[in-house]
Structure formats: structure tokens, C-alpha cells
């Protein structure tokens, strides 16, 4: 007999990586928090305390007020051990400092370096390459002969190749980047992570830095027409970016643009498989694809959280938050908020409006949102008309991660034309 979940247990689930590998358990916890304790203090063993924010409107309000709620110093949920290690790195100027870690005025200046590469004009220039890669991966799926692990054999490769093409990296380096991003984001998952300790996981980060430092040197010597050159040769306040800031920029682009999109593509297919009426509806009416794409993004919500730290005493929904305390923005919860979405647990390829927060909100709003949408649409535009039948060929498995996650295995059986 199942026992009733307590609010205390629901709070602990927010910090428990394994809860994210079990969507039902996670959403039972988040639904309870939204109802009973939407601003909830979590004191989980091994973690510094934080406030879990689970309502859509509260998350928007916190993100809007980027003077009161800062991204530094606690950008993401990590163990107390990780927090301490980061503090050490900060002291010696060796911490990973990407856009998501920065606050204004620096954030605005650094965001501007890459912004042009994600604007509509640049996206239009990318469309042909993205379509070509989508076709290649759908062809590869056909060649696999009717059975595959859709995550490992299709979904993880395609977005990485798009983003590495945009950066301008050589194709021979793509497999290495794939492994490093999986190790970085699979840090809490036993199957994917490189090692047990925070130290071993940091080794992954240093491998990234080594690779990208060499890239910076090469692009400064011989500038080319790609995003990597724009980053390597950027000037802020009359100075080039420091080595660590340059490498951090590549890391955010290479990693943020990868697992998030592949998780959405894979989770989107899983949603279509478990809602065959919606699969048929989309096949019958491909003009729904843009709406279906955003519904997949809402449904999967691959980024599970970011954090902010209060720069002054304040309150949220009447709950006092002291200066220096941190709030965790639960995007999966916002995207199932019954006050915003009609029937939020229904997967609806025609959902309109769909004001999901999967890309965040405010000054840190996802830089790659248009690219992600373009990639997802390109793949399904190619795949759906060719897929004559598709079904599960095993049990789907999700990543255990409190940060970026989604399916890690999706075994399917299919026929294609
Ligand atoms: C479905 C796919 C994606 C999702 C769900 C997603 C989600 C997010 C979220 C939640 C944030 C933080 C927003 C905030 O704090 O308000 C973010 C930031 C960011 N994303 Fe994405 N993302 C996706 C794809 C991409 C792609 C393809 C790129 C391409 C490079 C990308 C690049 C970035 C960058 C650079 C930032 C930092 C922006 C800043 O702090 O100013 N993302 N993304």
C-alpha cells in the first residue's frame, strides 16, 4: 500500500537526483509543494539549505528582479562539498564562470559577444546545415534496421553536431566532445559519470578547459568565420576575455546546446509513443509542428533548476527570505502549474497558449532557444513522414540528475519508408 507523501519528503525529493529519474515520483512531490508549501525550505543531508520555489509566477518574478536575486555565487544546486570546492576555486580565480554564473553589468557585456550568432539572421543561415544534419540522422535511423536505442544512437549526436558546427570545430573532435558533455552533465548518474568524487568530476571540467584553451590560441592566430573566433577575439572594456572566461564561454555553448536539445528530442518521441493519438494527430497535420515542439519542450523540461541568491532581505508569498539565502527555481514544477496550464499533465501537440518556462525568463533567457526549436522541428519534419510504425522495444530509463536530464535509454522498434 502506498503511503502518503509528506511535505518534508517532497522537499527532500527536489534535491535527490534519483527523484528525477522517476517522473511520477518527482511530479507527485512538486504537485504537493505547489499546493501546500510553494516557498519551501529544504534542509537535505549533504546540501546547504535552500528555498524550493515551485510556482510559475514566483519563478518569473524572481527572474525579473535580477538586482535582488543574483546568479552568483550559488548558480546551481550542488552538494555542500561541491559548494565548498567552488568557493576554493573562486578564491584562486579558477572557477567556471559562464553566462549563467554572471550578474550585471558583466553579464550584459559578455552575453552580447555571442548574441549575434543566435539572432534570426544567423539562424536562417544555419537552417540548411541543420536540415542536412536532421536528414543524416534520420537516414542513420533507417540504416539501423528497425530497432535502436533512440537516445544513444540518434538523439545525443545530432544537437551536438549542430552546435559544434556553429562553433566551427573539426568533425574529428565531435566524439570527444560528446563524451565530455555526457560526463559533465551525468555527474550524479552512476552509469554516465566519470568518478565518484567531486575531484574526479572536476577533472572533466579541466579537460574541457585544456581543449578550449588550445582552440583560443588557434583562433587568435588564424581567425575564421565562426562562433569560436567571435569568442576568442572578443573585446570587453578594451580587453580580451581572460583564458578562463573564454574557455567558460565555449563550455556553456557546447554543453547548454547539447544535452538539453537531445533530451527534448528523445522525450518528445517517448511522449508521442505513450500518446498515440497525439502522434497520429501530428502526422495528419504537420502544420502543428511548431506548437508540438514547444509542447515537447514543456513536457520534458530538460533543465531542472537554476538558483538565485537574495542580495537583501525580502519575502516571497509572505515567506521571509534573508539576504544571502538561496532559492531554487523548479522549472519542471512551473511547467505543470495548474494555475497556468489547462490540464497540465495532458500532452497536447496543439497546446496554445503554452507559456512554459523551460527556457527560463528575463536577462538569462536561453540564448539558444530559437536554435533549439529549429533543431527539434527539423528532426521531426524529416522523421514523422518516414516513420510508418513505431513502438517501445524495452523500458525507457531517465538520467538521475538535479540539473540537466531526460531519457538516457529509449529502446524502440520501427518501420520506415
Ligand atoms: C530545449 C533546449 C534548451 C533548453 C530547455 C534550455 C534551457 C535553458 C535555461 C533554463 C537557461 C537559463 C535561463 C534562466 O536562467 O532564466 C538557459 C540558458 C542558456 N542557454 Fe539554453 N536551453 C536549451 C538549448 C540551448 C541551445 C541549443 C543553446 C545554444 C548554444 C543554449 C544556450 C544557452 C546559453 C548560452 C544560456 C545562458 C544565457 C544567459 O545566462 O544569459 N541553450 N537555457
Tab-separated table of C-alpha atoms and ligand atoms in Angstrom:
chain	number	residue	atom	x	y	z
A	1	UNK	CA	0.000	0.000	0.000
A	2	UNK	CA	1.443	3.394	-0.912
A	3	UNK	CA	1.958	5.788	1.980
A	4	UNK	CA	1.005	9.444	1.682
A	5	UNK	CA	3.957	11.678	0.829
A	6	UNK	CA	4.690	14.360	3.444
A	7	UNK	CA	5.636	17.919	2.555
A	8	UNK	CA	9.018	17.357	4.205
A	9	UNK	CA	9.686	14.323	1.967
A	10	UNK	CA	8.518	16.266	-1.080
A	11	UNK	CA	11.075	18.969	-0.274
A	12	UNK	CA	13.864	16.388	0.014
A	13	UNK	CA	12.925	14.966	-3.414
A	14	UNK	CA	13.846	18.303	-5.030
A	15	UNK	CA	17.489	17.724	-4.019
A	16	UNK	CA	17.500	13.988	-4.737
A	17	UNK	CA	18.965	13.119	-8.167
A	18	UNK	CA	17.156	9.747	-8.230
A	19	UNK	CA	13.774	11.514	-7.983
A	20	UNK	CA	14.449	13.000	-11.429
A	21	UNK	CA	14.822	9.502	-12.899
A	22	UNK	CA	11.234	8.758	-11.810
A	23	UNK	CA	8.877	11.334	-13.321
A	24	UNK	CA	5.871	10.121	-11.357
A	25	UNK	CA	7.641	10.421	-8.017
A	26	UNK	CA	9.101	13.810	-8.923
A	27	UNK	CA	5.790	15.273	-10.050
A	28	UNK	CA	3.913	13.891	-7.017
A	29	UNK	CA	6.419	15.796	-4.863
A	30	UNK	CA	6.273	19.016	-6.897
A	31	UNK	CA	2.477	19.000	-7.087
A	32	UNK	CA	2.301	18.667	-3.298
A	33	UNK	CA	4.777	21.508	-2.798
A	34	UNK	CA	2.858	23.815	-5.171
A	35	UNK	CA	-0.288	23.157	-3.178
A	36	UNK	CA	0.970	23.037	0.401
A	37	UNK	CA	4.296	24.857	0.554
A	38	UNK	CA	5.207	26.756	-2.618
A	39	UNK	CA	8.110	28.545	-0.894
A	40	UNK	CA	9.599	25.638	0.965
A	41	UNK	CA	12.809	25.475	2.987
A	42	UNK	CA	14.805	22.340	2.170
A	43	UNK	CA	17.464	21.055	4.527
A	44	UNK	CA	18.672	17.920	2.784
A	45	UNK	CA	21.579	15.893	4.173
A	46	UNK	CA	24.809	16.797	2.391
A	47	UNK	CA	23.400	20.051	0.928
A	48	UNK	CA	23.441	23.622	2.128
A	49	UNK	CA	19.863	24.745	2.883
A	50	UNK	CA	17.774	26.454	0.158
A	51	UNK	CA	14.216	27.506	-0.609
A	52	UNK	CA	12.412	25.455	-3.264
A	53	UNK	CA	10.236	27.726	-5.451
A	54	UNK	CA	7.609	25.733	-7.329
A	55	UNK	CA	5.024	28.262	-8.637
A	56	UNK	CA	5.269	29.615	-12.199
A	57	UNK	CA	4.504	33.221	-11.187
A	58	UNK	CA	7.046	33.248	-8.323
A	59	UNK	CA	9.808	31.968	-10.616
A	60	UNK	CA	9.025	34.696	-13.171
A	61	UNK	CA	9.041	37.353	-10.505
A	62	UNK	CA	12.392	36.212	-9.077
A	63	UNK	CA	13.995	36.078	-12.546
A	64	UNK	CA	12.598	39.508	-13.413
A	65	UNK	CA	14.236	41.101	-10.363
A	66	UNK	CA	17.858	40.391	-11.246
A	67	UNK	CA	19.195	43.021	-8.836
A	68	UNK	CA	17.555	41.444	-5.829
A	69	UNK	CA	18.124	37.837	-6.890
A	70	UNK	CA	21.652	37.185	-8.130
A	71	UNK	CA	23.070	34.249	-10.075
A	72	UNK	CA	26.341	34.359	-8.126
A	73	UNK	CA	27.613	32.736	-6.017
A	74	UNK	CA	25.220	29.763	-5.936
A	75	UNK	CA	24.087	29.285	-9.541
A	76	UNK	CA	23.179	25.621	-9.337
A	77	UNK	CA	22.270	23.045	-6.774
A	78	UNK	CA	25.375	21.106	-5.738
A	79	UNK	CA	26.351	19.195	-2.635
A	80	UNK	CA	27.882	21.155	0.247
A	81	UNK	CA	31.187	19.529	-0.792
A	82	UNK	CA	30.804	20.940	-4.324
A	83	UNK	CA	29.838	24.391	-2.964
A	84	UNK	CA	32.979	24.411	-0.791
A	85	UNK	CA	35.196	23.322	-3.657
A	86	UNK	CA	33.774	26.083	-5.862
A	87	UNK	CA	34.492	28.618	-3.130
A	88	UNK	CA	38.109	27.416	-3.094
A	89	UNK	CA	38.326	27.719	-6.880
A	90	UNK	CA	36.811	31.190	-6.765
A	91	UNK	CA	39.484	32.308	-4.307
A	92	UNK	CA	42.220	31.281	-6.731
A	93	UNK	CA	40.358	32.607	-9.797
A	94	UNK	CA	39.852	29.161	-11.316
A	95	UNK	CA	36.073	28.749	-11.176
A	96	UNK	CA	33.871	28.018	-14.154
A	97	UNK	CA	32.280	31.388	-14.862
A	98	UNK	CA	29.838	31.218	-17.735
A	99	UNK	CA	26.943	33.488	-18.641
A	100	UNK	CA	24.627	31.653	-16.274
A	101	UNK	CA	27.020	32.353	-13.374
A	102	UNK	CA	27.310	36.094	-14.069
A	103	UNK	CA	25.347	39.146	-12.989
A	104	UNK	CA	25.133	42.625	-14.498
A	105	UNK	CA	26.985	44.647	-15.557
A	106	UNK	CA	29.387	41.895	-16.675
A	107	UNK	CA	26.627	39.527	-17.794
A	108	UNK	CA	25.213	42.043	-20.294
A	109	UNK	CA	28.614	42.704	-21.880
A	110	UNK	CA	29.589	39.061	-22.154
A	111	UNK	CA	26.180	37.940	-23.445
A	112	UNK	CA	26.488	40.470	-26.267
A	113	UNK	CA	29.596	38.690	-27.610
A	114	UNK	CA	27.650	35.638	-28.717
A	115	UNK	CA	24.206	37.163	-29.151
A	116	UNK	CA	24.505	37.911	-32.890
A	117	UNK	CA	25.156	34.245	-33.614
A	118	UNK	CA	21.735	33.320	-32.269
A	119	UNK	CA	19.650	36.071	-33.896
A	120	UNK	CA	17.131	35.309	-36.683
A	121	UNK	CA	19.590	36.235	-39.453
A	122	UNK	CA	22.222	33.808	-38.180
A	123	UNK	CA	19.536	31.194	-37.593
A	124	UNK	CA	18.364	31.472	-41.204
A	125	UNK	CA	21.949	30.894	-42.293
A	126	UNK	CA	22.077	27.760	-40.124
A	127	UNK	CA	18.791	26.299	-41.398
A	128	UNK	CA	20.273	24.425	-44.373
A	129	UNK	CA	23.020	22.821	-42.265
A	130	UNK	CA	20.520	21.837	-39.554
A	131	UNK	CA	18.170	20.317	-42.156
A	132	UNK	CA	21.073	18.396	-43.651
A	133	UNK	CA	22.120	17.013	-40.258
A	134	UNK	CA	18.499	16.087	-39.461
A	135	UNK	CA	18.305	14.159	-42.736
A	136	UNK	CA	21.594	12.383	-41.986
A	137	UNK	CA	20.358	11.222	-38.593
A	138	UNK	CA	17.008	10.066	-39.881
A	139	UNK	CA	18.863	8.171	-42.636
A	140	UNK	CA	21.090	6.638	-39.985
A	141	UNK	CA	17.997	5.546	-38.077
A	142	UNK	CA	16.702	3.849	-41.229
A	143	UNK	CA	20.079	2.115	-41.664
A	144	UNK	CA	19.933	0.767	-38.114
A	145	UNK	CA	17.383	-1.679	-39.452
A	146	UNK	CA	14.216	-1.282	-37.436
A	147	UNK	CA	15.490	-1.326	-33.856
A	148	UNK	CA	17.645	1.121	-31.880
A	149	UNK	CA	18.222	2.972	-28.646
A	150	UNK	CA	16.849	6.287	-29.894
A	151	UNK	CA	18.709	8.280	-27.224
A	152	UNK	CA	22.176	6.803	-27.584
A	153	UNK	CA	22.129	6.178	-31.327
A	154	UNK	CA	20.225	9.205	-32.629
A	155	UNK	CA	19.207	11.940	-30.179
A	156	UNK	CA	22.546	12.577	-28.417
A	157	UNK	CA	24.592	13.030	-31.571
A	158	UNK	CA	22.533	15.353	-33.709
A	159	UNK	CA	22.293	18.519	-31.498
A	160	UNK	CA	25.965	18.231	-30.596
A	161	UNK	CA	26.905	18.207	-34.241
A	162	UNK	CA	24.731	21.274	-34.856
A	163	UNK	CA	26.312	23.242	-32.045
A	164	UNK	CA	29.864	22.158	-32.827
A	165	UNK	CA	29.287	23.150	-36.456
A	166	UNK	CA	28.168	26.595	-35.265
A	167	UNK	CA	31.293	26.881	-33.124
A	168	UNK	CA	33.367	25.771	-36.091
A	169	UNK	CA	35.098	22.758	-34.512
A	170	UNK	CA	36.505	19.987	-36.732
A	171	UNK	CA	34.271	16.939	-37.106
A	172	UNK	CA	37.059	14.644	-35.898
A	173	UNK	CA	36.745	16.194	-32.402
A	174	UNK	CA	32.990	15.621	-32.101
A	175	UNK	CA	33.143	12.177	-30.378
A	176	UNK	CA	35.465	13.536	-27.689
A	177	UNK	CA	33.129	16.476	-27.011
A	178	UNK	CA	30.205	14.082	-26.786
A	179	UNK	CA	31.904	12.056	-24.079
A	180	UNK	CA	32.954	15.115	-22.074
A	181	UNK	CA	29.492	16.728	-22.098
A	182	UNK	CA	27.886	13.483	-21.032
A	183	UNK	CA	30.347	13.146	-18.168
A	184	UNK	CA	29.834	16.739	-17.116
A	185	UNK	CA	26.041	16.605	-17.017
A	186	UNK	CA	25.772	12.952	-15.956
A	187	UNK	CA	27.790	13.782	-12.821
A	188	UNK	CA	25.104	12.430	-10.490
A	189	UNK	CA	24.233	9.375	-12.586
A	190	UNK	CA	26.193	6.206	-11.821
A	191	UNK	CA	26.176	4.972	-15.419
A	192	UNK	CA	27.339	8.213	-17.036
A	193	UNK	CA	29.645	9.908	-14.567
A	194	UNK	CA	33.404	9.635	-14.693
A	195	UNK	CA	34.107	9.068	-10.998
A	196	UNK	CA	32.658	9.156	-7.511
A	197	UNK	CA	34.300	12.226	-6.032
A	198	UNK	CA	33.853	15.903	-6.731
A	199	UNK	CA	37.569	15.952	-7.585
A	200	UNK	CA	37.189	13.325	-10.297
A	201	UNK	CA	34.217	15.147	-11.750
A	202	UNK	CA	36.169	18.372	-11.814
A	203	UNK	CA	38.803	16.604	-13.884
A	204	UNK	CA	36.207	16.564	-16.693
A	205	UNK	CA	35.965	20.321	-16.473
A	206	UNK	CA	39.728	20.709	-16.694
A	207	UNK	CA	39.772	18.510	-19.820
A	208	UNK	CA	37.293	20.941	-21.356
A	209	UNK	CA	39.489	23.875	-20.404
A	210	UNK	CA	42.586	22.280	-21.948
A	211	UNK	CA	40.797	21.599	-25.208
A	212	UNK	CA	39.290	25.065	-25.467
A	213	UNK	CA	42.460	26.906	-24.438
A	214	UNK	CA	44.167	25.332	-27.429
A	215	UNK	CA	41.220	26.396	-29.602
A	216	UNK	CA	41.526	30.014	-28.395
A	217	UNK	CA	45.202	30.118	-29.328
A	218	UNK	CA	44.430	28.710	-32.793
A	219	UNK	CA	41.575	31.178	-33.471
A	220	UNK	CA	43.574	34.183	-32.279
A	221	UNK	CA	46.366	33.247	-34.654
A	222	UNK	CA	44.054	32.456	-37.562
A	223	UNK	CA	40.585	33.984	-37.131
A	224	UNK	CA	37.866	32.203	-39.109
A	225	UNK	CA	34.199	32.947	-39.706
A	226	UNK	CA	32.667	31.019	-36.828
A	227	UNK	CA	31.400	31.480	-33.284
A	228	UNK	CA	34.656	30.161	-31.787
A	229	UNK	CA	36.539	33.024	-33.472
A	230	UNK	CA	33.994	35.559	-32.225
A	231	UNK	CA	34.567	34.319	-28.669
A	232	UNK	CA	38.368	34.019	-28.927
A	233	UNK	CA	38.729	37.531	-30.360
A	234	UNK	CA	36.055	39.285	-28.255
A	235	UNK	CA	36.944	42.522	-26.536
A	236	UNK	CA	35.171	43.681	-23.357
A	237	UNK	CA	36.064	47.100	-21.919
A	238	UNK	CA	39.033	47.230	-24.280
A	239	UNK	CA	40.445	43.884	-23.065
A	240	UNK	CA	40.242	40.362	-24.485
A	241	UNK	CA	38.418	37.883	-22.252
A	242	UNK	CA	40.658	36.063	-19.779
A	243	UNK	CA	41.560	32.465	-20.648
A	244	UNK	CA	39.148	31.128	-18.088
A	245	UNK	CA	36.274	33.346	-19.288
A	246	UNK	CA	36.947	32.380	-22.904
A	247	UNK	CA	37.001	28.673	-22.092
A	248	UNK	CA	33.860	29.099	-19.965
A	249	UNK	CA	32.068	30.640	-22.950
A	250	UNK	CA	32.804	27.638	-25.127
A	251	UNK	CA	31.765	25.321	-22.314
A	252	UNK	CA	28.359	26.988	-21.909
A	253	UNK	CA	27.679	26.973	-25.642
A	254	UNK	CA	28.897	23.405	-26.219
A	255	UNK	CA	27.139	21.965	-23.188
A	256	UNK	CA	23.946	24.066	-22.948
A	257	UNK	CA	23.274	23.498	-26.628
A	258	UNK	CA	23.626	19.781	-26.467
A	259	UNK	CA	22.038	17.644	-23.728
A	260	UNK	CA	19.056	19.956	-23.394
A	261	UNK	CA	18.024	19.602	-27.023
A	262	UNK	CA	18.755	15.881	-27.263
A	263	UNK	CA	16.743	15.268	-24.085
A	264	UNK	CA	13.811	17.113	-25.644
A	265	UNK	CA	14.009	15.205	-28.919
A	266	UNK	CA	14.110	11.857	-27.108
A	267	UNK	CA	11.490	12.791	-24.508
A	268	UNK	CA	9.300	14.139	-27.303
A	269	UNK	CA	9.334	10.777	-29.043
A	270	UNK	CA	8.591	8.977	-25.783
A	271	UNK	CA	5.621	11.308	-25.238
A	272	UNK	CA	4.352	10.610	-28.768
A	273	UNK	CA	4.709	6.850	-28.157
A	274	UNK	CA	2.762	6.977	-24.933
A	275	UNK	CA	0.108	9.247	-26.550
A	276	UNK	CA	-0.527	7.513	-29.917
A	277	UNK	CA	-3.497	9.789	-30.629
A	278	UNK	CA	-1.153	12.803	-30.491
A	279	UNK	CA	1.362	11.072	-32.783
A	280	UNK	CA	-1.378	10.426	-35.329
A	281	UNK	CA	-2.682	13.992	-34.996
A	282	UNK	CA	0.778	15.407	-35.713
A	283	UNK	CA	1.353	13.084	-38.657
A	284	UNK	CA	-2.031	14.086	-40.091
A	285	UNK	CA	-1.388	17.799	-39.593
A	286	UNK	CA	2.321	18.739	-39.842
A	287	UNK	CA	1.392	22.426	-39.512
A	288	UNK	CA	1.129	21.668	-35.771
A	289	UNK	CA	4.884	21.068	-35.595
A	290	UNK	CA	5.826	24.473	-34.075
A	291	UNK	CA	3.224	24.043	-31.314
A	292	UNK	CA	4.178	20.383	-30.847
A	293	UNK	CA	7.821	21.425	-30.437
A	294	UNK	CA	7.018	23.772	-27.575
A	295	UNK	CA	4.793	21.133	-26.001
A	296	UNK	CA	7.712	18.660	-26.129
A	297	UNK	CA	9.945	21.282	-24.503
A	298	UNK	CA	7.335	21.914	-21.760
A	299	UNK	CA	6.709	18.198	-21.282
A	300	UNK	CA	10.389	17.275	-20.946
A	301	UNK	CA	11.711	20.473	-19.298
A	302	UNK	CA	15.312	19.238	-19.576
A	303	UNK	CA	16.772	21.974	-17.347
A	304	UNK	CA	15.507	21.107	-13.890
A	305	UNK	CA	16.691	24.124	-11.954
A	306	UNK	CA	18.788	27.198	-11.617
A	307	UNK	CA	19.331	29.061	-8.354
A	308	UNK	CA	19.426	32.691	-7.256
A	309	UNK	CA	20.733	34.235	-4.038
A	310	UNK	CA	18.998	37.171	-2.329
A	311	UNK	CA	21.118	40.351	-2.217
A	312	UNK	CA	18.888	41.836	0.511
A	313	UNK	CA	16.237	40.686	2.983
A	314	UNK	CA	12.970	40.144	1.148
A	315	UNK	CA	9.897	37.948	1.028
A	316	UNK	CA	8.147	35.673	-1.452
A	317	UNK	CA	4.451	34.921	-0.937
A	318	UNK	CA	4.854	36.383	2.543
A	319	UNK	CA	7.688	33.986	3.434
A	320	UNK	CA	10.744	35.926	4.640
A	321	UNK	CA	13.962	35.221	2.706
A	322	UNK	CA	17.107	36.617	4.328
A	323	UNK	CA	19.984	38.281	2.483
A	324	UNK	CA	22.435	35.545	1.424
A	325	UNK	CA	19.811	32.773	1.297
A	326	UNK	CA	19.310	30.889	-1.954
A	327	UNK	CA	16.171	29.973	-3.890
A	328	UNK	CA	15.909	27.059	-6.325
A	329	UNK	CA	13.734	27.716	-9.387
A	330	UNK	CA	11.976	24.443	-10.215
A	331	UNK	CA	11.221	24.636	-13.955
A	332	UNK	CA	9.528	21.189	-14.131
A	333	UNK	CA	7.145	22.389	-11.442
A	334	UNK	CA	6.431	25.734	-13.149
A	335	UNK	CA	5.608	23.818	-16.322
A	336	UNK	CA	2.938	21.705	-14.600
A	337	UNK	CA	1.425	24.614	-12.659
A	338	UNK	CA	-2.329	24.116	-12.738
A	339	UNK	CA	-2.868	27.898	-12.418
A	340	UNK	CA	-1.162	28.466	-15.776
A	341	UNK	CA	-1.739	25.319	-17.865
A	342	UNK	CA	-5.071	23.757	-18.525
A	343	UNK	CA	-4.857	20.069	-17.666
A	344	UNK	CA	-1.051	20.320	-17.218
A	345	UNK	CA	-0.433	16.551	-17.208
A	346	UNK	CA	-2.001	16.154	-20.667
A	347	UNK	CA	0.474	16.009	-23.580
A	348	UNK	CA	-1.225	18.092	-26.275
A	349	UNK	CA	0.625	18.710	-29.563
A	350	UNK	CA	-1.725	21.621	-30.282
A	351	UNK	CA	-1.365	23.345	-26.900
A	352	UNK	CA	-1.840	27.074	-27.423
A	353	UNK	CA	-1.055	29.239	-25.481
A	354	UNK	CA	1.920	27.476	-23.938
A	355	UNK	CA	3.720	29.875	-21.622
A	356	UNK	CA	6.263	27.370	-20.365
A	357	UNK	CA	9.411	28.437	-18.525
A	358	UNK	CA	11.692	25.673	-19.856
A	359	UNK	CA	13.983	28.351	-21.369
A	360	UNK	CA	13.894	30.437	-18.184
A	361	UNK	CA	12.901	34.087	-18.180
A	362	UNK	CA	14.433	37.578	-18.030
A	363	UNK	CA	18.040	38.550	-18.695
A	364	UNK	CA	19.319	34.957	-18.650
A	365	UNK	CA	16.587	33.703	-21.009
A	366	UNK	CA	18.109	30.880	-23.051
A	367	UNK	CA	20.336	32.299	-25.770
A	368	UNK	CA	19.835	29.194	-27.902
A	369	UNK	CA	16.026	28.963	-27.724
A	370	UNK	CA	15.489	29.680	-31.437
A	371	UNK	CA	18.215	27.226	-32.428
A	372	UNK	CA	16.785	24.517	-30.158
A	373	UNK	CA	13.321	24.965	-31.680
A	374	UNK	CA	14.785	24.872	-35.184
A	375	UNK	CA	16.656	21.618	-34.471
A	376	UNK	CA	13.710	19.849	-32.892
A	377	UNK	CA	11.392	20.855	-35.721
A	378	UNK	CA	13.900	19.883	-38.409
A	379	UNK	CA	14.283	16.396	-36.971
A	380	UNK	CA	10.564	15.720	-36.630
A	381	UNK	CA	9.780	17.296	-40.006
A	382	UNK	CA	12.117	14.724	-41.530
A	383	UNK	CA	11.264	11.786	-39.293
A	384	UNK	CA	7.477	11.763	-38.990
A	385	UNK	CA	6.539	11.322	-42.669
A	386	UNK	CA	9.042	8.453	-42.975
A	387	UNK	CA	8.012	6.616	-39.833
A	388	UNK	CA	5.358	4.077	-40.798
A	389	UNK	CA	5.223	2.346	-37.404
A	390	UNK	CA	6.980	2.797	-34.077
A	391	UNK	CA	6.696	1.188	-30.633
A	392	UNK	CA	8.695	0.698	-27.455
A	393	UNK	CA	11.097	-2.253	-27.551
A	394	UNK	CA	12.070	-2.094	-23.858
A	395	UNK	CA	11.800	0.114	-20.799
A	396	UNK	CA	12.757	3.792	-21.124
A	397	UNK	CA	15.261	4.993	-18.498
A	398	UNK	CA	15.791	8.518	-17.228
A	399	UNK	CA	19.002	10.209	-16.004
A	400	UNK	CA	19.428	10.748	-12.274
A	401	UNK	CA	20.320	14.446	-12.239
A	402	UNK	CA	19.033	17.518	-10.443
A	403	UNK	CA	20.324	19.764	-13.255
A	404	UNK	CA	20.025	18.745	-16.909
A	405	UNK	CA	18.343	15.462	-17.524
A	406	UNK	CA	15.970	13.383	-19.528
A	407	UNK	CA	15.966	9.968	-21.082
A	408	UNK	CA	19.237	8.071	-21.210
A	409	UNK	CA	17.764	4.988	-22.952
A	410	UNK	CA	14.750	4.726	-25.246
A	411	UNK	CA	14.673	1.318	-26.987
A	412	UNK	CA	12.316	1.407	-29.978
A	413	UNK	CA	11.193	-0.859	-32.822
A	414	UNK	CA	10.027	0.804	-36.052
A	415	UNK	CA	9.492	0.626	-39.772
A	416	UNK	CA	10.425	3.455	-42.091
A	417	UNK	CA	9.791	4.302	-45.681
B	1	LIG	C1	15.354	22.577	-25.457
B	1	LIG	C2	16.579	23.037	-25.341
B	1	LIG	C3	17.049	24.034	-24.305
B	1	LIG	C4	16.524	24.335	-23.075
B	1	LIG	C5	15.282	23.739	-22.402
B	1	LIG	C6	17.371	25.369	-22.500
B	1	LIG	C7	17.150	25.950	-21.260
B	1	LIG	C8	17.877	26.990	-20.741
B	1	LIG	C9	17.623	27.614	-19.459
B	1	LIG	C10	16.527	27.216	-18.472
B	1	LIG	C11	18.539	28.603	-19.299
B	1	LIG	C12	18.659	29.562	-18.096
B	1	LIG	C13	17.624	30.634	-18.211
B	1	LIG	C14	17.429	31.474	-16.987
B	1	LIG	O1	18.246	31.445	-16.048
B	1	LIG	O2	16.421	32.204	-16.979
B	1	LIG	C15	19.376	28.612	-20.473
B	1	LIG	C16	20.432	29.469	-20.687
B	1	LIG	C17	21.275	29.380	-21.766
B	1	LIG	N1	21.161	28.546	-22.858
B	1	LIG	FE1	19.715	27.173	-23.175
B	1	LIG	N2	18.362	25.667	-23.372
B	1	LIG	C18	18.211	24.881	-24.492
B	1	LIG	C19	19.008	24.897	-25.633
B	1	LIG	C20	20.076	25.707	-25.825
B	1	LIG	C21	20.858	25.758	-27.050
B	1	LIG	C22	20.610	24.939	-28.321
B	1	LIG	C23	21.849	26.647	-26.834
B	1	LIG	C24	22.886	27.001	-27.853
B	1	LIG	C25	24.058	27.297	-27.605
B	1	LIG	C26	21.680	27.184	-25.488
B	1	LIG	C27	22.481	28.146	-24.898
B	1	LIG	C28	22.217	28.775	-23.690
B	1	LIG	C29	23.059	29.809	-23.140
B	1	LIG	C30	24.324	30.385	-23.751
B	1	LIG	C31	22.463	30.199	-21.916
B	1	LIG	C32	22.957	31.266	-20.925
B	1	LIG	C33	22.191	32.541	-21.129
B	1	LIG	C34	22.498	33.588	-20.082
B	1	LIG	O3	22.784	33.254	-18.918
B	1	LIG	O4	22.444	34.787	-20.442
B	1	LIG	N3	20.588	26.586	-24.915
B	1	LIG	N4	18.955	27.626	-21.344
